[in-house]
CSV table of C-alpha atoms and ligand atoms in Angstrom, one decimal:
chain,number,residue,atom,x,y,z
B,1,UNK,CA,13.5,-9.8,-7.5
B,2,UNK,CA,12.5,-12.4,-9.9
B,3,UNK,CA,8.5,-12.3,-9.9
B,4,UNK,CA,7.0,-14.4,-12.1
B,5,UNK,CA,3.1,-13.9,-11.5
B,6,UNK,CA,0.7,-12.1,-9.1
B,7,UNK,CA,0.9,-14.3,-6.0
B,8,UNK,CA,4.9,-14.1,-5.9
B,9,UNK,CA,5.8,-13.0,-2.6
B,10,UNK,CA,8.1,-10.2,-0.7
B,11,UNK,CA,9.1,-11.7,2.6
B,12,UNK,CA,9.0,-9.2,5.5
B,13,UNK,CA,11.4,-8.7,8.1
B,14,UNK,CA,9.4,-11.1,10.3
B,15,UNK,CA,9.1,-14.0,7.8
B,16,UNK,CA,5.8,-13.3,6.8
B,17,UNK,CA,4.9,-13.7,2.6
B,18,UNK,CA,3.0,-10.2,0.8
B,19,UNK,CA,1.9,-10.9,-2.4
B,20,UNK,CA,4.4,-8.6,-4.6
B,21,UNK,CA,1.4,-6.3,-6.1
B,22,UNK,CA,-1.9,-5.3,-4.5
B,23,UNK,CA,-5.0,-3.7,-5.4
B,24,UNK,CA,-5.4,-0.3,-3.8
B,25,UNK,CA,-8.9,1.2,-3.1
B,26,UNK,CA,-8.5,4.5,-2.3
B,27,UNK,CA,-11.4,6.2,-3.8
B,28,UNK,CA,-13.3,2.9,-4.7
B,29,UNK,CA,-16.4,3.8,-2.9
B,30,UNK,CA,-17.9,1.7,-0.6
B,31,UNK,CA,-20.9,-0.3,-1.6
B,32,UNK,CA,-21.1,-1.9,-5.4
B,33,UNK,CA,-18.0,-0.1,-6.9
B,34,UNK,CA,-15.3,-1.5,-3.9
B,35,UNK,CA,-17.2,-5.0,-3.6
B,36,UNK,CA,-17.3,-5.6,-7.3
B,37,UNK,CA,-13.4,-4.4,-8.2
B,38,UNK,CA,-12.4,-6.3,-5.2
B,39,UNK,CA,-14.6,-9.3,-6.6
B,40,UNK,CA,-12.9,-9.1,-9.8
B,41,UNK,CA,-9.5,-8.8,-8.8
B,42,UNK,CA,-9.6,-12.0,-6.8
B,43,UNK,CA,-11.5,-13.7,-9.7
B,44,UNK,CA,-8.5,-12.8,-12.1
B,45,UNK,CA,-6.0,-13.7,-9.6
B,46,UNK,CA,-5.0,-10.6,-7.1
B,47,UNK,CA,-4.2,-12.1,-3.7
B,48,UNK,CA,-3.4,-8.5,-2.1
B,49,UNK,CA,-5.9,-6.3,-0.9
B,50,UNK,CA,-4.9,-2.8,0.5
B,51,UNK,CA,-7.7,-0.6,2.4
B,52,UNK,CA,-7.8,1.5,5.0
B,53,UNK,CA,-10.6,2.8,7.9
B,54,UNK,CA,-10.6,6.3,6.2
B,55,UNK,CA,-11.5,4.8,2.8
B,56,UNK,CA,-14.7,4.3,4.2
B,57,UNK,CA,-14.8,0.8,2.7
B,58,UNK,CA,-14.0,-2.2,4.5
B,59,UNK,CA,-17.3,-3.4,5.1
B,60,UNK,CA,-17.7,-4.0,1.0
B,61,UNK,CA,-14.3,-5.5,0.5
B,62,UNK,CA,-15.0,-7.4,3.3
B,63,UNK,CA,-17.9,-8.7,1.4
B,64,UNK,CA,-16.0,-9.4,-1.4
B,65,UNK,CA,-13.7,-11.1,0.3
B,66,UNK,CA,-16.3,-13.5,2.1
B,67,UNK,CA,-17.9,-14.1,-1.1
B,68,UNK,CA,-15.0,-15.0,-3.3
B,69,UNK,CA,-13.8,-16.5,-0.3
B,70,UNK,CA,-17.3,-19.0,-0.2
B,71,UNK,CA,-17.9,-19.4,-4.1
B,72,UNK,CA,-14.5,-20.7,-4.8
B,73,UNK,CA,-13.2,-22.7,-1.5
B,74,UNK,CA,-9.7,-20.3,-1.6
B,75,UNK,CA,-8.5,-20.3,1.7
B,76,UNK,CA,-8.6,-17.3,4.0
B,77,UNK,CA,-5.1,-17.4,4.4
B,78,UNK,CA,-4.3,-16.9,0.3
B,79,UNK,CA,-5.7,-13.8,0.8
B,80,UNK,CA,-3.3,-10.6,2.1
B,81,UNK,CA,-5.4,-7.9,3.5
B,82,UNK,CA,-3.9,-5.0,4.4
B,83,UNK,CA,-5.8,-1.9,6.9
B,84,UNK,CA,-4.7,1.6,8.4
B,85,UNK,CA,-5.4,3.0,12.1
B,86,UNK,CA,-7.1,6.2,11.2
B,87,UNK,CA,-6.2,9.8,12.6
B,88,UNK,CA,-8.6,10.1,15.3
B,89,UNK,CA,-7.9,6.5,16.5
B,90,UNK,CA,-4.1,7.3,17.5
B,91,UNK,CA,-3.4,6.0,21.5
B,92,UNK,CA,-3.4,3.0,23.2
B,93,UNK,CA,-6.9,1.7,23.7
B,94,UNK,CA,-8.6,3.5,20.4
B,95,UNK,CA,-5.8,1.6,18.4
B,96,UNK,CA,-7.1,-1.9,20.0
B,97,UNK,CA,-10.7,-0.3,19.5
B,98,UNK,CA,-10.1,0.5,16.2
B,99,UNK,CA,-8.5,-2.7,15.4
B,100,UNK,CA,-11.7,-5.0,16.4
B,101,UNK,CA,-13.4,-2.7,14.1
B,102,UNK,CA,-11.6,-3.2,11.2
B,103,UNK,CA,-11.9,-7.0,12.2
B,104,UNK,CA,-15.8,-7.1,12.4
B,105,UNK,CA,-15.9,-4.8,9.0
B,106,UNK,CA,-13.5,-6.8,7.6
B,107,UNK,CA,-15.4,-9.7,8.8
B,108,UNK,CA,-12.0,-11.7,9.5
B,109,UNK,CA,-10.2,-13.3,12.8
B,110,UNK,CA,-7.2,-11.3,12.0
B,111,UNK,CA,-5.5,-8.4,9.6
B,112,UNK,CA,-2.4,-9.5,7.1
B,113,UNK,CA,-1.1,-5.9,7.9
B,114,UNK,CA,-1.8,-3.2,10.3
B,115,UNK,CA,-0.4,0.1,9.2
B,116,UNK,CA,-0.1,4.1,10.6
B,117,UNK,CA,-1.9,5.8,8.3
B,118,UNK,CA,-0.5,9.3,9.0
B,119,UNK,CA,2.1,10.2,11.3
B,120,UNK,CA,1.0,13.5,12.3
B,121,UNK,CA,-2.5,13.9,13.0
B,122,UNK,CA,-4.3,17.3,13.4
B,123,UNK,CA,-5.7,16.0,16.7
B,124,UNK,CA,-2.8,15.4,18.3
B,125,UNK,CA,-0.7,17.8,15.9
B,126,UNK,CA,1.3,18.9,19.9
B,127,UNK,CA,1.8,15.1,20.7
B,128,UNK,CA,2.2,13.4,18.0
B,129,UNK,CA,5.2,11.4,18.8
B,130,UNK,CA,3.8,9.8,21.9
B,131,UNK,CA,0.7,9.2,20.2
B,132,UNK,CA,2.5,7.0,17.8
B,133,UNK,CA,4.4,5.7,20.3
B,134,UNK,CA,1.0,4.6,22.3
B,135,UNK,CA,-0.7,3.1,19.4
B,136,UNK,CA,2.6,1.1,18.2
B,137,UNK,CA,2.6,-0.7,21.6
B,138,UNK,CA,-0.6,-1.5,21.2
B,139,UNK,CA,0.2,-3.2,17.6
B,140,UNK,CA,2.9,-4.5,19.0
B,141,UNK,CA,0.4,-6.7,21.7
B,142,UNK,CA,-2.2,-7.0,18.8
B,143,UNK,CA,1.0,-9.2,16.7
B,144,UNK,CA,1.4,-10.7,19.8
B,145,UNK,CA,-1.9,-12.0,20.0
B,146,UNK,CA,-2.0,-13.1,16.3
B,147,UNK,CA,-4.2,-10.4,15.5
B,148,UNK,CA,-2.2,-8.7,13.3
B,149,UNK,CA,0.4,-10.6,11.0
B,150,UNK,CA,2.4,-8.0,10.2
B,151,UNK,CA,2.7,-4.4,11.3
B,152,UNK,CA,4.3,-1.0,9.5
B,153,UNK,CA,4.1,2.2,9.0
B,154,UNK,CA,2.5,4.4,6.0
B,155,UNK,CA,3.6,8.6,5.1
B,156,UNK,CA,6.1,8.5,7.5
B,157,UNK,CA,9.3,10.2,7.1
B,158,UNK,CA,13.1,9.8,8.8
B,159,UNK,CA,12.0,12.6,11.2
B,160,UNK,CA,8.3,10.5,12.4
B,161,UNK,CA,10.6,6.8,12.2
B,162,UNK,CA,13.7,8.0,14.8
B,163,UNK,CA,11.2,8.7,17.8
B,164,UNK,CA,8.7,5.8,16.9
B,165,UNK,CA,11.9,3.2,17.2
B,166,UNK,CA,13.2,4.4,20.1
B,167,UNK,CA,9.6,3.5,21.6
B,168,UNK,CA,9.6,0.2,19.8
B,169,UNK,CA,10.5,-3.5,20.6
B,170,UNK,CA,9.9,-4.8,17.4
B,171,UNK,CA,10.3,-2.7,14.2
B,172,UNK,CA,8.1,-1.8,11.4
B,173,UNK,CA,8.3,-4.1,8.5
B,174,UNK,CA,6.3,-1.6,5.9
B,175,UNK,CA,6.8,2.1,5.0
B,176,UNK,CA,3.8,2.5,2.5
B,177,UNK,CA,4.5,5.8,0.7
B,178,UNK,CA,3.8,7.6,-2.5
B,179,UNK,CA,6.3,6.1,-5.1
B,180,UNK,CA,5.5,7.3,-8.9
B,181,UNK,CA,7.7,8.3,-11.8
B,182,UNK,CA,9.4,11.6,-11.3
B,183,UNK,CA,8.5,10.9,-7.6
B,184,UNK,CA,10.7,8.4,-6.3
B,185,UNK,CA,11.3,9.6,-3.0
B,186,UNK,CA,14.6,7.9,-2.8
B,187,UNK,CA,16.2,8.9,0.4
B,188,UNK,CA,13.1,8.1,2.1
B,189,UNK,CA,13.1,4.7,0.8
B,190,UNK,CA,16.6,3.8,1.5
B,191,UNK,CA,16.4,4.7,5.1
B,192,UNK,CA,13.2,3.1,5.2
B,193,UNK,CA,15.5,-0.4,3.6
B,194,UNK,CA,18.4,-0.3,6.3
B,195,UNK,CA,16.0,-0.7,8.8
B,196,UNK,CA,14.6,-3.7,7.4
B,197,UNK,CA,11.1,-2.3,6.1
B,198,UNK,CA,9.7,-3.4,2.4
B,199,UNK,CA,8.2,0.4,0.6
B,200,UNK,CA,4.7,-0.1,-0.6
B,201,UNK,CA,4.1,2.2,-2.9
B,202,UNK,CA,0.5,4.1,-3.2
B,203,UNK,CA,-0.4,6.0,-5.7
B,204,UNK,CA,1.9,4.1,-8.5
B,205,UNK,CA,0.1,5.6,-11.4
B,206,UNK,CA,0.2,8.8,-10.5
B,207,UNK,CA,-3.6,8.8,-9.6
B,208,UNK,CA,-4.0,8.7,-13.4
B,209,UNK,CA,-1.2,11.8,-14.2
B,210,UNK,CA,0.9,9.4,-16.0
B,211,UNK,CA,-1.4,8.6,-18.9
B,212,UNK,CA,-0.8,12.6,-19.8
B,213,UNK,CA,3.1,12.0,-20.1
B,214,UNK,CA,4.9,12.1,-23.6
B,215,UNK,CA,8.1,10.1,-22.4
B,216,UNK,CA,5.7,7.1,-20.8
B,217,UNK,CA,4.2,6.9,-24.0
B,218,UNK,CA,7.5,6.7,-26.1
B,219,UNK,CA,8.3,3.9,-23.4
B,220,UNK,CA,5.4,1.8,-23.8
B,221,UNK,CA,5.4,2.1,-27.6
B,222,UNK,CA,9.0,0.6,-27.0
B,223,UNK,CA,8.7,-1.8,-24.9
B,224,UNK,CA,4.9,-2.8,-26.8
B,225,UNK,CA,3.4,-2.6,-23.4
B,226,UNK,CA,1.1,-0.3,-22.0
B,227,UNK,CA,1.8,2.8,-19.9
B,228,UNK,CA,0.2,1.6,-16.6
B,229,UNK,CA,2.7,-1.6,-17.1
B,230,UNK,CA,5.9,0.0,-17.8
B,231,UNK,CA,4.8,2.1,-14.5
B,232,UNK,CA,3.9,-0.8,-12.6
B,233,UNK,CA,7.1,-2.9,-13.9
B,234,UNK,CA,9.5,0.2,-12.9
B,235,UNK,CA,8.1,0.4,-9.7
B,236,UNK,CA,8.2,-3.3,-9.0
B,237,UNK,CA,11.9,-3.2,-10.4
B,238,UNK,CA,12.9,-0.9,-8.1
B,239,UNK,CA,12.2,-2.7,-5.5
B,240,UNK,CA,8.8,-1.6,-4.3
B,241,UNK,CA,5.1,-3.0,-3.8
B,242,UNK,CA,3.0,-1.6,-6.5
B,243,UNK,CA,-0.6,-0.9,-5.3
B,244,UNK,CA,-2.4,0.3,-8.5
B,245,UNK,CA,-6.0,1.1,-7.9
B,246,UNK,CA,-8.8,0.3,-10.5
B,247,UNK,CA,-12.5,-0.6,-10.8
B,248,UNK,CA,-12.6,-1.5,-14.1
B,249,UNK,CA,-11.9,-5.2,-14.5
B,250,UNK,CA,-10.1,-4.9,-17.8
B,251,UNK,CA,-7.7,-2.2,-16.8
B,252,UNK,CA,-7.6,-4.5,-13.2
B,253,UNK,CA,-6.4,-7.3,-15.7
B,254,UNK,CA,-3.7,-5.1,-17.8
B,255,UNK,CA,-2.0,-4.0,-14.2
B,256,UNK,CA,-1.8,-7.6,-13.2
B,257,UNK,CA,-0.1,-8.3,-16.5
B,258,UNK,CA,3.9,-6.8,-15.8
B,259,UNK,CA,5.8,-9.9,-15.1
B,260,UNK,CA,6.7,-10.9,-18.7
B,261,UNK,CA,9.5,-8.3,-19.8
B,262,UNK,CA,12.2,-6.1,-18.2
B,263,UNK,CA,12.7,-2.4,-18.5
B,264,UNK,CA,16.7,-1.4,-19.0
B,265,UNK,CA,18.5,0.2,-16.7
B,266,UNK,CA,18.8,3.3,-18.9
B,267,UNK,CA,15.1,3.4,-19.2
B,268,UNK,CA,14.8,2.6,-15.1
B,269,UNK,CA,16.3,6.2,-14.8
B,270,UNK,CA,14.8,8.2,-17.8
B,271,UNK,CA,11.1,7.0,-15.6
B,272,UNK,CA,13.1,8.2,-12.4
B,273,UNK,CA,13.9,11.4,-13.7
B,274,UNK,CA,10.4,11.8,-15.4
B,275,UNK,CA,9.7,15.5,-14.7
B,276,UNK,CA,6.0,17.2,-15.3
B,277,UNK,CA,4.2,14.8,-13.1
B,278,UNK,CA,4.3,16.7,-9.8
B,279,UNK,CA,1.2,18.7,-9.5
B,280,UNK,CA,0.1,15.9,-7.0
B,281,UNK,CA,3.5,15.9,-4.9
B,282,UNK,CA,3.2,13.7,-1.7
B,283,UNK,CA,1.8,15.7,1.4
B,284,UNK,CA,3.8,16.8,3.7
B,285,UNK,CA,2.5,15.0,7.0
B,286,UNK,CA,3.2,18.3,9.2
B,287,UNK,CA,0.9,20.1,6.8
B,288,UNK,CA,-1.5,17.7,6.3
B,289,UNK,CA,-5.7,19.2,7.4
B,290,UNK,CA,-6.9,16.0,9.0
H,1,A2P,P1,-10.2,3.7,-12.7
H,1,A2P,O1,-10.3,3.3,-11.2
H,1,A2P,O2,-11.4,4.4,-13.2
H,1,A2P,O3,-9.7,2.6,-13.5
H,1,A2P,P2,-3.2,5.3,-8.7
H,1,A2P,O4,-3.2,3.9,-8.5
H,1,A2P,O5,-1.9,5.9,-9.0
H,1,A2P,O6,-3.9,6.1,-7.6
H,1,A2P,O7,-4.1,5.7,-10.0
H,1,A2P,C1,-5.4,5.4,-10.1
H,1,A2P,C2,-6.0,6.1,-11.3
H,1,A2P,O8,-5.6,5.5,-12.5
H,1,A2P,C3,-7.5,5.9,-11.2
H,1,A2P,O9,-8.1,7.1,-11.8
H,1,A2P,C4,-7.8,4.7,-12.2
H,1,A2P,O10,-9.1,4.9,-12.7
H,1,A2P,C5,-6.7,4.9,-13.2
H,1,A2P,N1,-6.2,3.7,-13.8
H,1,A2P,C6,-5.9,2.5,-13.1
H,1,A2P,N2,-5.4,1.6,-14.0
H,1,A2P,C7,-5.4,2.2,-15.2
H,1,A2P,C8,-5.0,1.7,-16.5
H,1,A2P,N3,-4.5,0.5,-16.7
H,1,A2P,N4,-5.2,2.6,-17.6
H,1,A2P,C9,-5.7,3.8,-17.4
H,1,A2P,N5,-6.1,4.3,-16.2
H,1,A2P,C10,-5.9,3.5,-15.1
């Protein structure tokens, strides 16, 4: 790991390059506040994208995307977006339904990344496995086709991976999961490692609940950054894909900014060991309402 600026690249399992930090848009909502942030990423040099069906906002970042696309001649391919099947879509032909979709929202020929949102949907809470198992085969003939670039997985844990690989020909390349400080999720992630797949981490700020912490301060008086980019920069070091969410340009601008100084290793495992930031724990997939 030696990034050096926003469009270095991870290189998945199959070969295929992902910008090494993203823009998550969770909670942008659709309309002016996802077009514009998405705008102004792009326009301060994010290449990385991350949405998802339930967001409820493809159809603006698509926008975005076409626009920026338009205005400055960047090719489509500089761009990595990333969507998620949704819940209700799980099973064969509601995956490829829910794929074209995405596309026509998206308005683009093909997805960078295709990920399982949730492993264990209420709706088929008594069947989940072969659920999973129907709408990765049908990944698997979207990648085929060229539809998809990449696919993965996202909330998944050892016990949803085992059955989902024994259905599989070709394994997931992405477990996207909540990584924060004091939440690293470790065992998760190395499992998710030895079988080949890069952790995108959501949620990297702690959906804000790192701004509140004492010891993040201390460390970004240290290290005369800010705390959002000793977050960022500790999650990248670890290995991970950072996918910080903003709409405010300038804070869009200070997450983009982590690839000028390191963080010791000392200081790698005081943020691991951060406790106090675990009132938003990562849900359980078994428990989850939807
Ligand atoms: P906003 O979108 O208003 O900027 P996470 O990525 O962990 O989900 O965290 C997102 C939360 O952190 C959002 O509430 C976002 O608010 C806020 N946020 C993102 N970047 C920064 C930053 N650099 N400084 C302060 N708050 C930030």
């Amino acid at each position: 790991m030696n990034f050096k600026k926003l469009t270095d690249c991870y290189e998945l399992s199959n070969g295929v390059k992902i910008p090494c930090l993203g823009l998550g848009t969770w909670q942008s909502a659709d309309g002016k506040e996802s077009y514009d942030s998405v705008y102004a990423a792009l326009k301060n040099g994010y290449r990385h994208i991350d949405t998802a069906t339930a967001y409820g906002n493809e159809e603006s970042i698509g926008n975005a995307v076409c626009d920026f696309i338009k205005n400055t001649g960047t090719p489509r391919q500089d761009i990595f977006i990333t969507t998620k099947l949704w819940n209700d879509d799980h099973g064969y032909q509601t995956t490829k339904s829910a794929l074209e979709l995405s596309l026509k929202k998206l308005k683009t020929d093909y997805i960078d990344l295709y990920l399982i949102h949730w492993p264990n949907p209420l709706k088929f809470r008594d069947c989940w496995a072969e659920k999973n198992a129907e709408s990765w085969q049908a990944m698997e003939e979207l990648y085929k086709e060229g539809k998809i670039r990449a696919i993965g997985l996202s909330n998944f844990c050892e016990r949803h991976i085992k059955p989902l690989l024994k259905a599989a020909s070709i394994k997931p390349m992405v477990n996207q999961i909540k990584v924060c400080p004091g939440q690293i999720q470790q065992e998760l992630s190395n499992y998710s490692r030895n079988l080949g797949m890069l952790i995108e981490s959501y949620s990297p700020l702690g959906r804000g609940e790192i701004f509140k912490n004492d010891e993040m301060a201390l460390l970004a008086k240290k290290y005369s950054r800010t705390v959002a980019q000793v977050c960022l920069r500790w999650n990248l070091q670890c290995g991970n894909l950072p996918l910080p969410k903003s709409t405010k340009e300038e804070r869009l601008i200070e997450n983009s900014q982590i690839f000028d100084f390191e963080l010791e290793q000392e200081d790698m495992q005081k943020i691991a060991n951060l406790s106090g930031l675990e009132t938003q724990l990562a849900r359980n997939p078994d428990e989850a309402p939807f």
